[in-house]
Amino acid sequence: MVTAEVAAKPKVKKEPPVVDVIFENCKGCNICVDVCPTNVLVLIKVPNKWEGYIAEVKYPEKCTRCMLCEIECPDFAIKVY
Amino acid sequence: MSKRMELYSGNELVAEAAIAAGCRFFGGYPITPSSEIAERMSKFLPQVGGRFIQMEDEIASMGAIIGASLAGEKSMTATSGPGFSLKQENLGFAMIAEVPCVIVNVMRGGPSTGLPTAPSQSDVMQARWGTHGDHPVIALAPSYMREIFDETVRAFNLAEKYRMPVILLLDEVIAHLHEGVALPESDEIEIVNRKKPTVSREEYEPYADTKDHVPPMANFFEGYRYHVTGLSHNPKGLPSTDFEVVHAIQVRRQKKITEHLDDILKWEERSMEDAEIAIIAYGSIGRSATDAVEHLRAEGVKIGLFRPLTLWPFPEKRVAEIARQVKRIFVPEMNLGQLVLEVERMAKGDAEVIGINQVGGVMIRPREIVSRVKEVA
Amino acid sequence: MTFNYDEYVRTETIPHMWCPGCGIGIVMKSIIRAFTALKWDKNDIAFVSGIGCTSRMPGYMDMNTLHTTHGRALAFATGIKLAHPEKHVVVVGGDGDATAIGGNHLIHAARRNIDITLIINDNAIYGMTGGQYSPTTPPHMIASTAPYGMVEPNFDIAKLVMGAGATYVARETISKGIMLEKYIKTGLAHKGFSVIVAESTCPIQFGRRNRLADPVELMHWLKNRGVPKTKAAGMAPEELQDRFVTGELFRDDSRPEFTEVYQQVIDAAMKKENK
């Protein structure tokens, strides 16, 4: 699957968290942006068949790997490694 | 060797035959005049390791038997007019999802609550067209005690063979009539089981076209993990609105019937060889008609009987032949004219078709048929 | 670490059909995490639904899936469970499907205490048909068939199924996916009829008509209506007006389960017959 943003490399423990947004699945509902306690994500305009928005990982370094965005995403569109 | 004669009612025979045919699940709801079937199933199913449940309503009992069948059990429900009306939506589900099951409708006077304890044959067209949408139907209508047993077994076999619901139409007369009957030994009963897939899960298509148009059916929990839906679907079972896919699968479902008519159609003929007049009758009125033919033959009338045991699909070809042979066809039935419409359609004007109809809850007696035949002659 | 949902999903069917911000996806993911936590074999699960937006969920799940007629999922599921009492039978449905057209089956499944888990995605509206009011639409809210506001009183689904005999009942909003997963997991493992009410959102059909079209705003509105059980205990009835209590609301492990009782019937009948 195509990913929007890949912050850092391998998925090994103690590595900094990596937040992936899966383009094809994201419908731009903004829920992840709202639930993130450290404001890692923002909504950006894109041309797609949904509402014309998707989530973007803007400040990956702020991620605390709390997983809230992944849990609350209704669209199987976020993965936090 | 048949067992010795024993006394049974028609309803009791349905239960006996169902268990003999391998039925191991019954979901029902009390309704006159079919309740004895549920009562007997509740007693005998657990004795053979089967399960009975009285559901909260008619709709639920139809749903439960479809669920049990998908999980691999041969399943049945029994009802009468009002209940048959309530079951129609889920009956359509069994047709589109191609789930084998048997629905017994002991016909009583209608519409609505009608005549709960009196016979009729007024659900014949409902059996054909009761649920919405185009769909194939198999409906059987026995007349005699041993026939009730044999046709019940056949209903299960056809359901399994063609992966579809089969409707067994009784009427209150034969359902409650007690008569002596010799039942077959279990090794004399032919039992058909659903065809199972032989391919892997990845290759399995639960709704694919096959040579016989009946795709193999995996049961739930056998590792195939497929999708069953009442939505129009593709061969994999997933929802589809693609014109070609939907059209093709609808046509295939019809072909399950239209390309196996020789296997599904069944009838009895009496004195038809030189007949100039024919009677077409079914269910309990098939018995009255048999007597009427014997009586009229004794008086020298060249009359014969055609008694279909398979009402749907309708034996179109044979009825058309009969119409070409005879000058007149009488169709006595306990309704205001239902199967007679099919007879007229197939007669195409080759023979005069006359209905003998009665709906007051009293069966049409042989002498009434005899006098009507003489009246016209 | 990221969670792998693919084990229980027909991945070729994703993205799903639900609208942006629809809560059903959150419920579906909670169910999958609960299956994973219990290590349930997908070959042993029958996943059954009726008709409606929520009822499209089985199509996306990689298990034995059955999408039945409107309201009738529990009836079909009862047949499956009786045919195979040793397998897992799980039902999902919306508020209209489960409590309006399916209301009779709901109370009778609860009465029997049959070992089926029902997860209701309660978004208080008929979404698929265009936003008509349901038995759980809150008072005064606008629906396409309640243009002057909802005039009928609504169901408290949890109280309804408790009264009817369900032996595990929990409720949580979709804003707490972790708790939802926990209650679903407990309900799945519970022997008997368990009901988990997921208070959910429909931004399009419910939200747009009620100035809550923004999924985030709607979710906050929903979250604020929920009152945790412990907090509710100290609140007056009028304070709980138009709100709902969340948490594990009821549990009874003492009532016999239906298929186990029926197995005793079979054992006795077969013994008698073989004497």
XYZ file of C-alpha atoms in Angstrom:
733
model
C 0.000 0.000 0.000
C 1.133 3.557 -0.683
C 1.923 5.495 2.456
C 1.713 9.228 2.894
C 4.483 9.789 5.279
C 7.193 7.571 6.595
C 9.146 9.344 9.313
C 11.904 6.965 10.116
C 13.250 3.581 9.190
C 12.831 0.098 10.608
C 10.063 -1.059 12.909
C 12.197 -2.101 15.842
C 11.381 -1.370 19.452
C 12.862 1.718 21.047
C 13.094 3.271 17.596
C 11.120 6.524 17.346
C 7.483 5.992 16.467
C 6.449 5.908 12.818
C 2.978 7.067 11.774
C 1.701 5.908 8.385
C -1.433 7.177 6.681
C -2.729 4.844 4.003
C -3.805 7.118 1.133
C -6.408 4.880 -0.489
C -8.225 4.262 2.792
C -8.226 7.747 4.316
C -11.520 9.608 3.877
C -10.377 12.766 5.634
C -12.803 12.627 8.550
C -10.410 14.467 10.871
C -10.954 12.125 13.827
C -7.265 11.197 14.096
C -6.274 14.840 14.061
C -8.702 15.499 16.897
C -7.756 12.573 19.118
C -3.971 13.003 18.856
C -2.837 14.529 22.171
C 0.379 15.943 20.685
C -0.951 17.280 17.359
C 1.138 15.075 15.106
C -1.462 15.039 12.347
C -3.106 17.695 10.195
C -5.733 17.565 7.476
C -4.652 18.512 3.966
C -6.609 19.110 0.760
C -6.249 16.459 -1.937
C -8.285 15.543 -4.975
C -9.980 12.253 -4.050
C -13.407 10.648 -4.369
C -14.286 11.298 -0.707
C -14.430 14.731 0.905
C -11.251 16.019 -0.710
C -9.104 15.775 2.414
C -6.694 13.319 3.940
C -4.658 13.255 7.112
C -1.000 14.086 6.905
C 1.748 13.347 9.394
C 3.140 16.812 9.917
C 5.095 16.550 13.173
C 6.180 12.910 13.431
C 8.760 13.732 16.065
C 5.967 14.610 18.514
C 4.404 11.133 18.411
C 4.310 9.308 21.745
C 2.963 6.080 20.259
C -0.237 6.335 22.293
C -2.077 4.590 19.396
C -5.235 6.671 19.770
C -5.219 7.746 16.114
C -4.888 4.147 14.965
C -7.619 2.892 17.311
C -10.081 5.660 16.477
C -9.540 5.710 12.708
C -12.758 4.271 11.209
C -11.117 3.522 7.883
C -8.129 1.244 8.503
C -6.051 4.184 7.278
C -3.486 4.736 10.054
C -0.709 2.558 11.282
C 1.630 3.506 14.124
C 4.812 1.518 14.324
C -39.860 -55.208 2.699
C -42.287 -52.663 3.958
C -43.151 -52.443 7.620
C -46.596 -53.530 8.730
C -49.498 -51.129 8.369
C -49.697 -48.424 10.983
C -52.153 -45.607 11.574
C -50.872 -42.110 10.857
C -52.226 -38.669 10.059
C -50.749 -36.744 7.159
C -49.039 -34.311 9.498
C -47.497 -37.151 11.488
C -46.202 -38.693 8.291
C -44.446 -35.458 7.319
C -42.506 -35.602 10.595
C -41.724 -39.314 10.197
C -40.487 -38.781 6.665
C -38.454 -35.698 7.520
C -36.483 -37.556 10.154
C -36.056 -40.515 7.787
C -34.762 -38.104 5.120
C -32.108 -36.824 7.513
C -33.781 -33.679 8.832
C -32.058 -32.734 12.088
C -33.379 -29.233 12.668
C -36.896 -27.887 12.907
C -37.835 -24.287 13.636
C -41.529 -23.679 13.974
C -44.340 -21.554 15.301
C -47.752 -22.895 16.332
C -50.437 -22.600 13.673
C -53.490 -24.642 12.831
C -53.702 -26.991 10.956
C -49.957 -27.732 10.859
C -49.049 -27.802 14.563
C -48.899 -31.604 14.848
C -45.809 -31.549 12.647
C -43.973 -29.318 15.146
C -45.266 -31.335 18.083
C -43.971 -34.565 16.642
C -40.627 -33.047 15.643
C -40.167 -31.667 19.176
C -40.505 -35.191 20.510
C -38.549 -37.212 17.977
C -35.725 -34.890 16.881
C -33.820 -35.024 20.200
C -34.107 -38.815 20.124
C -31.925 -38.830 17.006
C -29.614 -36.063 18.229
C -31.450 -33.356 16.301
C -32.713 -30.045 17.588
C -36.145 -28.470 17.711
C -36.960 -24.886 18.530
C -40.232 -23.045 18.752
C -39.263 -19.596 17.579
C -40.877 -16.328 18.611
C -42.707 -15.932 15.299
C -43.138 -17.337 11.794
C -40.480 -15.076 10.322
C -37.934 -16.200 12.895
C -38.635 -19.880 12.303
C -37.938 -19.431 8.588
C -34.726 -17.574 9.437
C -33.635 -20.235 11.906
C -33.971 -23.093 9.424
C -31.901 -21.188 6.855
C -29.220 -20.580 9.479
C -29.190 -24.228 10.531
C -28.999 -25.375 6.918
C -26.036 -23.081 6.215
C -24.396 -24.678 9.226
C -24.950 -28.090 7.612
C -28.179 -29.492 9.030
C -31.112 -30.548 6.888
C -33.864 -28.264 8.115
C -37.612 -27.875 7.940
C -40.428 -25.633 9.084
C -44.184 -26.130 8.884
C -46.943 -23.570 8.737
C -50.272 -22.606 7.230
C -51.645 -19.652 5.229
C -50.985 -16.645 7.518
C -47.640 -18.070 8.558
C -46.738 -18.844 4.961
C -47.395 -15.184 4.137
C -45.052 -14.098 6.942
C -42.306 -16.433 5.778
C -42.216 -15.114 2.222
C -39.356 -12.641 2.632
C -36.999 -15.179 4.159
C -38.173 -17.775 1.642
C -36.868 -15.397 -1.017
C -33.615 -15.166 0.913
C -33.238 -18.968 0.776
C -33.806 -18.757 -2.974
C -31.256 -16.038 -3.737
C -28.707 -17.436 -1.290
C -29.460 -20.977 -2.544
C -29.966 -22.606 0.823
C -31.632 -26.030 0.908
C -34.617 -26.321 3.258
C -38.184 -27.612 3.311
C -41.265 -25.508 4.037
C -44.525 -27.327 4.667
C -47.691 -25.323 4.105
C -50.834 -27.081 5.264
C -53.331 -25.021 3.310
C -56.415 -23.676 5.080
C -59.119 -21.277 3.986
C -58.017 -17.691 3.424
C -57.333 -14.867 2.933
C -56.139 -13.620 6.324
C -57.223 -15.785 9.249
C -59.911 -17.262 7.020
C -60.911 -20.785 7.985
C -58.219 -22.051 10.354
C -59.603 -25.551 10.697
C -60.946 -26.101 7.193
C -59.167 -27.115 4.004
C -58.356 -25.132 0.912
C -55.926 -25.157 -1.978
C -55.744 -21.431 -2.307
C -51.994 -20.978 -1.728
C -50.961 -22.584 -5.012
C -50.155 -19.281 -6.684
C -48.617 -17.921 -3.502
C -46.249 -20.876 -3.490
C -45.186 -19.851 -6.998
C -45.129 -16.075 -6.683
C -45.407 -15.300 -2.967
C -41.956 -13.851 -2.470
C -40.934 -10.840 -4.509
C -38.555 -10.990 -7.441
C -37.959 -13.611 -10.121
C -37.069 -16.952 -8.652
C -37.362 -20.650 -9.350
C -39.745 -22.704 -7.246
C -40.304 -26.345 -6.489
C -43.642 -27.172 -4.867
C -44.968 -30.684 -4.308
C -48.555 -31.741 -3.572
C -49.191 -35.335 -2.493
C -52.683 -36.864 -2.259
C -52.318 -40.157 -0.382
C -50.707 -41.159 2.905
C -47.758 -43.067 1.502
C -47.301 -40.241 -1.010
C -47.049 -37.731 1.816
C -44.161 -39.754 3.211
C -42.452 -40.216 -0.148
C -42.937 -36.617 -1.279
C -41.581 -35.274 2.011
C -38.425 -37.328 1.489
C -38.333 -36.148 -2.114
C -38.706 -32.533 -0.949
C -35.523 -32.878 1.119
C -33.707 -34.631 -1.719
C -34.652 -31.974 -4.267
C -33.719 -29.198 -1.829
C -30.272 -30.716 -1.331
C -29.756 -31.596 -4.979
C -30.755 -28.215 -6.390
C -29.643 -26.083 -3.415
C -32.941 -24.334 -2.893
C -36.013 -24.261 -0.672
C -38.736 -26.765 -1.549
C -42.370 -26.184 -0.633
C -44.559 -29.098 0.371
C -48.232 -28.246 -0.040
C -50.683 -30.274 1.986
C -54.253 -29.330 2.714
C -56.200 -29.703 5.920
C -58.025 -32.796 4.636
C -54.987 -35.004 4.154
C -53.054 -33.378 7.002
C -55.612 -34.430 9.595
C -56.896 -37.596 7.961
C -55.748 -40.760 9.753
C -55.176 -43.821 7.599
C -53.236 -47.037 7.726
C -49.985 -46.849 5.823
C -47.004 -49.139 5.290
C -43.784 -47.177 5.517
C -40.548 -48.205 3.848
C -37.571 -49.577 5.762
C -34.763 -47.071 6.155
C -32.551 -48.924 3.631
C -35.289 -48.551 1.010
C -35.250 -44.762 1.243
C -33.079 -42.907 -1.225
C -31.337 -39.973 0.437
C -29.565 -37.193 -1.446
C -27.040 -34.907 0.227
C -25.769 -31.545 -0.985
C -22.779 -31.547 -3.303
C -19.625 -30.340 -1.526
C -16.746 -28.353 -3.021
C -13.580 -30.256 -3.846
C -11.414 -27.219 -4.562
C -9.391 -25.082 -2.172
C -10.856 -22.095 -0.363
C -9.116 -19.670 -2.715
C -10.642 -21.355 -5.766
C -14.092 -21.923 -4.277
C -16.950 -19.957 -5.812
C -20.190 -20.684 -3.954
C -22.331 -19.186 -6.735
C -20.395 -20.130 -9.869
C -22.077 -21.679 -12.867
C -21.416 -25.375 -13.224
C -22.410 -28.028 -15.724
C -25.642 -28.735 -13.861
C -26.000 -25.064 -12.809
C -25.937 -26.107 -9.147
C -22.699 -24.899 -7.539
C -21.305 -27.090 -4.739
C -22.208 -25.860 -1.271
C -19.729 -25.624 1.580
C -21.232 -25.557 5.037
C -20.197 -22.945 7.554
C -17.208 -23.912 9.699
C -15.704 -26.156 7.018
C -12.899 -23.721 6.249
C -14.386 -22.033 3.178
C -15.334 -18.788 4.951
C -17.501 -17.439 2.142
C -20.092 -14.675 2.191
C -23.829 -15.299 2.037
C -26.068 -12.333 1.273
C -29.564 -11.528 0.114
C -28.083 -8.820 -2.081
C -27.443 -9.719 -5.693
C -23.962 -11.135 -5.650
C -21.107 -12.344 -7.813
C -19.935 -15.979 -8.031
C -17.769 -15.418 -4.926
C -20.876 -14.376 -2.992
C -19.886 -10.736 -2.566
C -22.450 -8.002 -3.391
C -22.570 -6.972 -7.043
C -24.614 -4.522 -9.077
C -22.878 -5.396 -12.332
C -25.578 -5.962 -14.968
C -23.954 -8.956 -16.596
C -23.042 -10.646 -13.331
C -26.510 -10.203 -11.823
C -28.323 -11.246 -14.988
C -26.200 -14.354 -15.444
C -26.696 -15.565 -11.888
C -30.480 -15.015 -12.076
C -30.646 -17.006 -15.302
C -28.511 -19.775 -13.806
C -30.894 -20.106 -10.852
C -33.807 -20.569 -13.252
C -31.836 -23.194 -15.173
C -31.548 -25.316 -12.048
C -35.220 -26.039 -12.692
C -35.716 -25.623 -16.409
C -32.833 -27.939 -17.311
C -33.844 -30.670 -14.878
C -37.563 -30.940 -15.517
C -37.426 -34.702 -16.110
C -35.951 -35.155 -12.666
C -38.259 -32.764 -10.838
C -41.630 -33.331 -12.520
C -43.778 -36.164 -11.238
C -47.389 -37.062 -11.939
C -49.831 -39.922 -12.061
C -52.126 -40.667 -14.984
C -55.167 -42.918 -15.057
C -57.163 -44.039 -18.097
C -55.613 -41.330 -20.236
C -54.819 -43.586 -23.236
C -58.169 -43.186 -25.010
C -59.544 -40.307 -22.977
C -61.625 -37.623 -24.638
C -62.117 -35.737 -21.415
C -59.445 -35.150 -18.768
C -59.552 -34.131 -15.134
C -56.489 -32.381 -13.709
C -56.502 -32.442 -9.919
C -54.007 -32.513 -7.041
C -53.802 -32.888 -3.260
C -56.915 -34.174 -1.523
C -59.043 -33.282 -4.553
C -56.826 -35.633 -6.566
C -58.500 -38.399 -4.561
C -62.010 -37.140 -5.317
C -61.085 -36.904 -8.980
C -59.752 -40.477 -8.984
C -63.102 -41.728 -7.678
C -64.976 -39.567 -10.167
C -62.978 -40.981 -13.096
C -63.638 -44.565 -11.972
C -67.349 -43.836 -11.624
C -67.630 -42.163 -15.027
C -65.562 -44.859 -16.742
C -67.973 -47.460 -15.334
C -70.720 -45.496 -17.056
C -68.794 -45.594 -20.319
C -67.465 -42.011 -20.342
C -64.042 -41.820 -21.983
C -62.409 -39.802 -19.228
C -58.926 -39.832 -17.750
C -57.030 -38.316 -14.835
C -53.829 -36.304 -14.753
C -52.683 -35.806 -11.179
C -49.510 -33.709 -10.807
C -47.414 -34.334 -7.691
C -45.036 -31.574 -8.736
C -47.152 -28.413 -9.028
C -44.179 -26.104 -9.568
C -42.527 -26.261 -11.997
C -45.820 -26.872 -13.783
C -45.794 -29.909 -16.133
C -46.337 -27.645 -19.139
C -45.367 -29.990 -21.937
C -47.533 -32.900 -20.813
C -50.549 -30.687 -20.165
C -50.203 -29.215 -23.672
C -50.163 -32.762 -25.086
C -53.258 -33.688 -23.113
C -55.012 -30.580 -24.400
C -54.311 -31.701 -27.941
C -55.681 -35.178 -27.171
C -58.921 -34.347 -25.363
C -61.751 -31.982 -26.119
C -62.343 -30.833 -22.553
C -60.326 -30.526 -19.314
C -61.914 -30.155 -15.899
C -59.811 -28.676 -13.111
C -61.452 -29.128 -9.711
C -59.662 -27.267 -6.919
C -60.506 -25.774 -3.532
C -59.960 -22.186 -4.611
C -61.545 -19.764 -7.053
C -59.318 -20.855 -9.915
C -55.532 -20.999 -9.586
C -53.889 -24.007 -11.207
C -56.615 -23.832 -13.855
C -54.890 -20.677 -15.116
C -51.767 -22.699 -15.893
C -53.861 -25.381 -17.568
C -55.567 -22.753 -19.735
C -52.208 -21.237 -20.592
C -50.878 -24.590 -21.795
C -54.112 -25.704 -23.498
C -53.790 -22.698 -25.835
C -57.384 -23.201 -26.928
C -56.814 -26.816 -28.039
C -59.245 -28.024 -25.391
C -62.015 -26.372 -23.443
C -60.839 -25.809 -19.852
C -63.456 -25.754 -17.107
C -62.765 -25.071 -13.459
C -64.739 -26.674 -10.648
C -64.232 -24.391 -7.689
C -65.291 -24.375 -4.072
C -63.904 -22.246 -1.246
C -66.247 -22.697 1.717
C -63.938 -25.037 3.574
C -65.633 -28.235 2.389
C -63.747 -30.508 0.036
C -65.023 -31.161 -3.467
C -66.595 -34.611 -3.425
C -66.480 -37.165 -6.286
C -70.184 -36.826 -7.015
C -69.821 -33.072 -7.476
C -67.141 -33.655 -10.094
C -69.242 -36.384 -11.737
C -72.338 -34.231 -11.997
C -70.386 -31.270 -13.369
C -68.787 -33.458 -16.041
C -72.190 -34.869 -17.029
C -73.776 -31.430 -16.993
C -71.321 -30.118 -19.584
C -71.275 -33.265 -21.725
C 2.991 -1.418 17.989
C 0.598 -1.275 15.110
C -2.193 -3.764 15.126
C -2.638 -6.232 12.276
C -6.306 -6.278 11.296
C -5.718 -8.228 8.096
C -6.089 -11.646 9.728
C -9.857 -11.172 10.056
C -10.487 -8.876 7.060
C -11.209 -9.613 3.393
C -8.517 -7.085 2.539
C -9.572 -6.889 -1.113
C -12.860 -5.286 0.011
C -11.182 -2.328 1.793
C -11.714 0.671 1.647
C -15.193 -0.012 2.952
C -18.395 1.730 1.834
C -19.063 3.720 5.008
C -19.071 7.527 4.774
C -16.228 9.724 6.057
C -16.426 9.898 9.854
C -18.922 7.041 10.195
C -18.454 5.218 13.500
C -19.050 1.699 12.178
C -15.422 1.257 11.177
C -14.320 1.954 14.761
C -16.724 -0.707 16.014
C -15.526 -3.181 13.398
C -11.924 -2.630 14.436
C -12.825 -3.094 18.113
C -14.489 -6.405 17.256
C -11.412 -7.567 15.339
C -9.088 -6.680 18.221
C -11.366 -8.639 20.568
C -11.249 -11.700 18.255
C -7.469 -11.385 18.151
C -7.182 -11.100 21.922
C -9.264 -14.271 22.314
C -7.239 -16.002 19.562
C -10.470 -17.156 17.925
C -10.014 -19.213 14.773
C -11.841 -17.398 11.960
C -13.037 -20.731 10.589
C -15.004 -21.215 13.803
C -16.821 -17.871 13.750
C -20.183 -17.214 12.119
C -20.607 -13.459 11.701
C -24.230 -12.550 11.028
C -26.104 -9.334 10.307
C -29.443 -8.002 9.103
C -29.896 -5.007 6.809
C -28.491 -1.507 7.058
C -25.145 0.260 7.091
C -23.814 -1.723 10.064
C -25.112 -4.916 8.536
C -22.701 -4.525 5.634
C -19.884 -5.361 8.054
C -19.874 -9.156 7.475
C -18.965 -8.612 3.818
C -15.627 -7.179 4.953
C -14.852 -9.888 7.490
C -12.876 -13.003 6.601
C -14.960 -15.672 8.350
C -18.271 -17.482 7.803
C -20.368 -14.433 7.042
C -24.107 -14.096 6.609
C -25.959 -10.933 5.604
C -29.624 -11.768 6.170
C -32.937 -9.925 5.875
C -33.874 -6.738 7.745
C -34.116 -7.390 11.480
C -33.765 -11.154 11.287
C -30.078 -11.698 12.008
C -30.706 -13.166 15.463
C -33.225 -15.648 14.062
C -30.726 -16.962 11.486
C -27.981 -16.904 14.129
C -30.132 -18.977 16.477
C -30.382 -21.681 13.797
C -26.623 -21.640 13.257
C -25.886 -21.820 16.984
C -28.286 -24.721 17.511
C -26.772 -26.608 14.595
C -23.249 -26.017 15.921
C -23.340 -25.087 19.637
C -19.555 -25.468 19.903
C -18.889 -22.676 17.364
C -18.876 -18.916 17.914
C -21.874 -16.958 16.655
C -21.613 -13.174 16.574
C -24.290 -10.775 15.353
C -23.952 -7.108 14.415
C -26.668 -4.636 13.578
C -27.749 -1.056 13.762
C -30.301 0.404 16.179
C -33.163 0.182 13.677
C -32.298 -3.331 12.574
C -31.773 -4.709 16.086
C -34.425 -2.908 18.113
C -37.232 -1.892 15.710
C -37.842 -4.480 13.009
C -35.702 -6.987 14.936
C -37.088 -6.130 18.380
C -38.994 -9.367 18.808
C -35.959 -11.521 18.036
C -33.854 -9.366 20.356
C -35.987 -9.920 23.433
C -36.429 -13.632 22.737
C -32.732 -14.286 22.170
C -32.197 -12.569 25.525
C -34.941 -14.635 27.172
C -33.385 -17.871 25.946
C -29.915 -16.747 27.038
C -28.513 -18.379 23.907
C -24.739 -18.096 23.604
C -24.662 -15.394 20.937
C -22.922 -12.017 21.190
C -24.791 -9.072 19.713
C -22.982 -5.829 18.998
C -25.291 -2.933 18.212
C -23.907 0.093 16.402
C -26.367 2.656 17.754
C -26.128 5.811 15.665
C -29.726 6.782 16.430
C -30.821 6.948 12.798
C -31.646 4.879 9.717
C -28.583 5.786 7.692
C -28.886 3.689 4.561
C -32.463 4.684 3.791
C -31.859 8.401 4.264
C -31.961 9.499 7.879
C -35.366 8.423 9.184
C -35.833 8.357 12.976
C -35.200 5.123 14.871
C -36.266 3.849 18.314
C -33.097 5.415 19.750
C -33.245 8.864 18.141
C -32.986 11.264 21.121
C -35.993 13.518 21.845
C -36.299 16.638 19.668
C -33.525 15.629 17.264
C -34.323 16.108 13.575
C -34.683 13.176 11.196
C -36.003 12.961 7.633
C -39.273 11.567 9.040
C -39.119 13.786 12.136
C -38.884 17.216 10.509
C -40.347 18.830 13.663
C -38.096 16.854 15.964
C -38.350 13.329 17.388
C -41.713 13.062 19.110
C -41.538 9.449 20.324
C -39.795 8.403 23.528
C -36.729 6.277 22.862
C -35.444 2.888 23.971
C -32.690 2.400 26.490
C -31.358 -0.688 24.728
C -29.298 -1.809 27.712
C -32.298 -1.748 30.060
C -34.448 -3.439 27.435
C -32.169 -6.462 27.027
C -31.452 -6.677 30.760
C -35.174 -6.874 31.404
C -35.539 -9.517 28.706
C -32.848 -11.750 30.201
C -29.476 -10.986 28.581
C -26.683 -12.070 30.912
C -23.936 -9.659 29.861
C -24.688 -6.050 28.936
C -22.224 -3.229 28.324
C -22.296 0.128 26.581
C -19.566 2.475 25.431
C -19.126 5.285 22.939
C -16.915 4.880 19.912
C -14.670 7.600 21.281
C -13.310 4.944 23.634
C -12.301 2.203 21.232
C -10.093 0.486 23.807
C -12.979 0.142 26.279
C -15.302 -0.983 23.519
C -12.821 -3.703 22.599
C -12.602 -4.773 26.239
C -16.375 -5.085 26.642
C -16.756 -6.889 23.317
C -14.034 -9.317 24.346
C -15.751 -9.988 27.677
C -19.093 -10.407 25.902
C -17.653 -12.829 23.363
C -16.069 -14.935 26.098
C -19.265 -14.883 28.179
C -21.392 -18.036 27.970
C -24.896 -16.728 27.322
C -26.581 -13.905 25.445
C -24.378 -10.822 25.592
C -25.151 -7.383 24.203
C -22.643 -4.604 23.689
C -24.132 -1.286 22.660
C -21.638 0.856 20.793
C -22.932 4.421 20.885
C -21.902 5.602 17.470
C -22.065 8.400 14.913
C -23.664 9.062 11.543
C -22.349 12.473 10.455
C -24.205 12.447 7.163
C -27.763 11.401 7.975
C -27.925 12.345 11.657
C -25.220 15.005 11.929
C -26.155 17.146 8.941
C -29.747 17.477 10.098
C -28.711 18.411 13.628
C -25.873 20.903 13.098
C -23.382 18.167 13.901
C -22.142 17.392 10.398
C -18.512 17.566 11.406
C -17.512 14.048 12.522
C -15.295 15.419 15.271
C -17.978 17.720 16.632
C -20.511 14.892 16.501
C -18.172 12.562 18.340
C -17.664 15.127 21.094
C -21.415 15.623 21.378
C -21.861 11.849 21.708
C -19.034 11.491 24.200
C -20.545 14.206 26.402
C -23.875 12.402 26.482
C -22.274 9.285 27.975
C -21.991 9.025 31.758
C -19.756 6.346 33.292
C -21.603 3.910 35.525
C -19.810 4.978 38.725
C -20.532 8.645 38.098
C -24.145 7.940 37.167
C -24.693 6.160 40.488
C -24.429 9.481 42.286
C -26.587 11.423 39.867
C -30.261 12.295 40.091
C -32.583 10.864 37.413
C -33.247 14.310 35.957
C -29.502 14.853 35.532
C -29.384 11.650 33.473
C -32.205 12.828 31.212
C -31.181 12.557 27.541
C -27.923 10.880 28.505
C -26.830 7.255 28.651
C -24.840 5.240 31.152
C -21.650 3.571 29.968
C -19.555 0.706 31.268
C -20.238 -2.917 32.152
C -23.866 -2.598 33.155
C -24.901 -6.141 33.946
C -23.474 -9.600 34.288
C -24.995 -12.857 35.490
C -23.054 -16.103 35.144
C -25.568 -18.190 37.031
C -28.318 -18.497 34.419
C -28.112 -21.647 32.268
C -27.296 -21.185 28.599
C -29.896 -22.387 26.071
C -27.884 -24.807 23.906
C -26.446 -26.458 27.030
C -29.926 -26.983 28.406
C -31.085 -28.375 25.061
C -28.117 -30.765 25.031
C -29.471 -32.198 28.282
C -32.799 -32.730 26.495
C -31.008 -34.610 23.709
C -29.026 -36.718 26.166
C -32.171 -37.675 28.078
C -34.222 -38.352 24.906
C -31.511 -40.511 23.340
C -31.014 -42.466 26.542
C -34.740 -43.126 26.792
C -34.972 -44.110 23.134
C -32.028 -46.521 23.353
C -33.273 -48.292 26.458
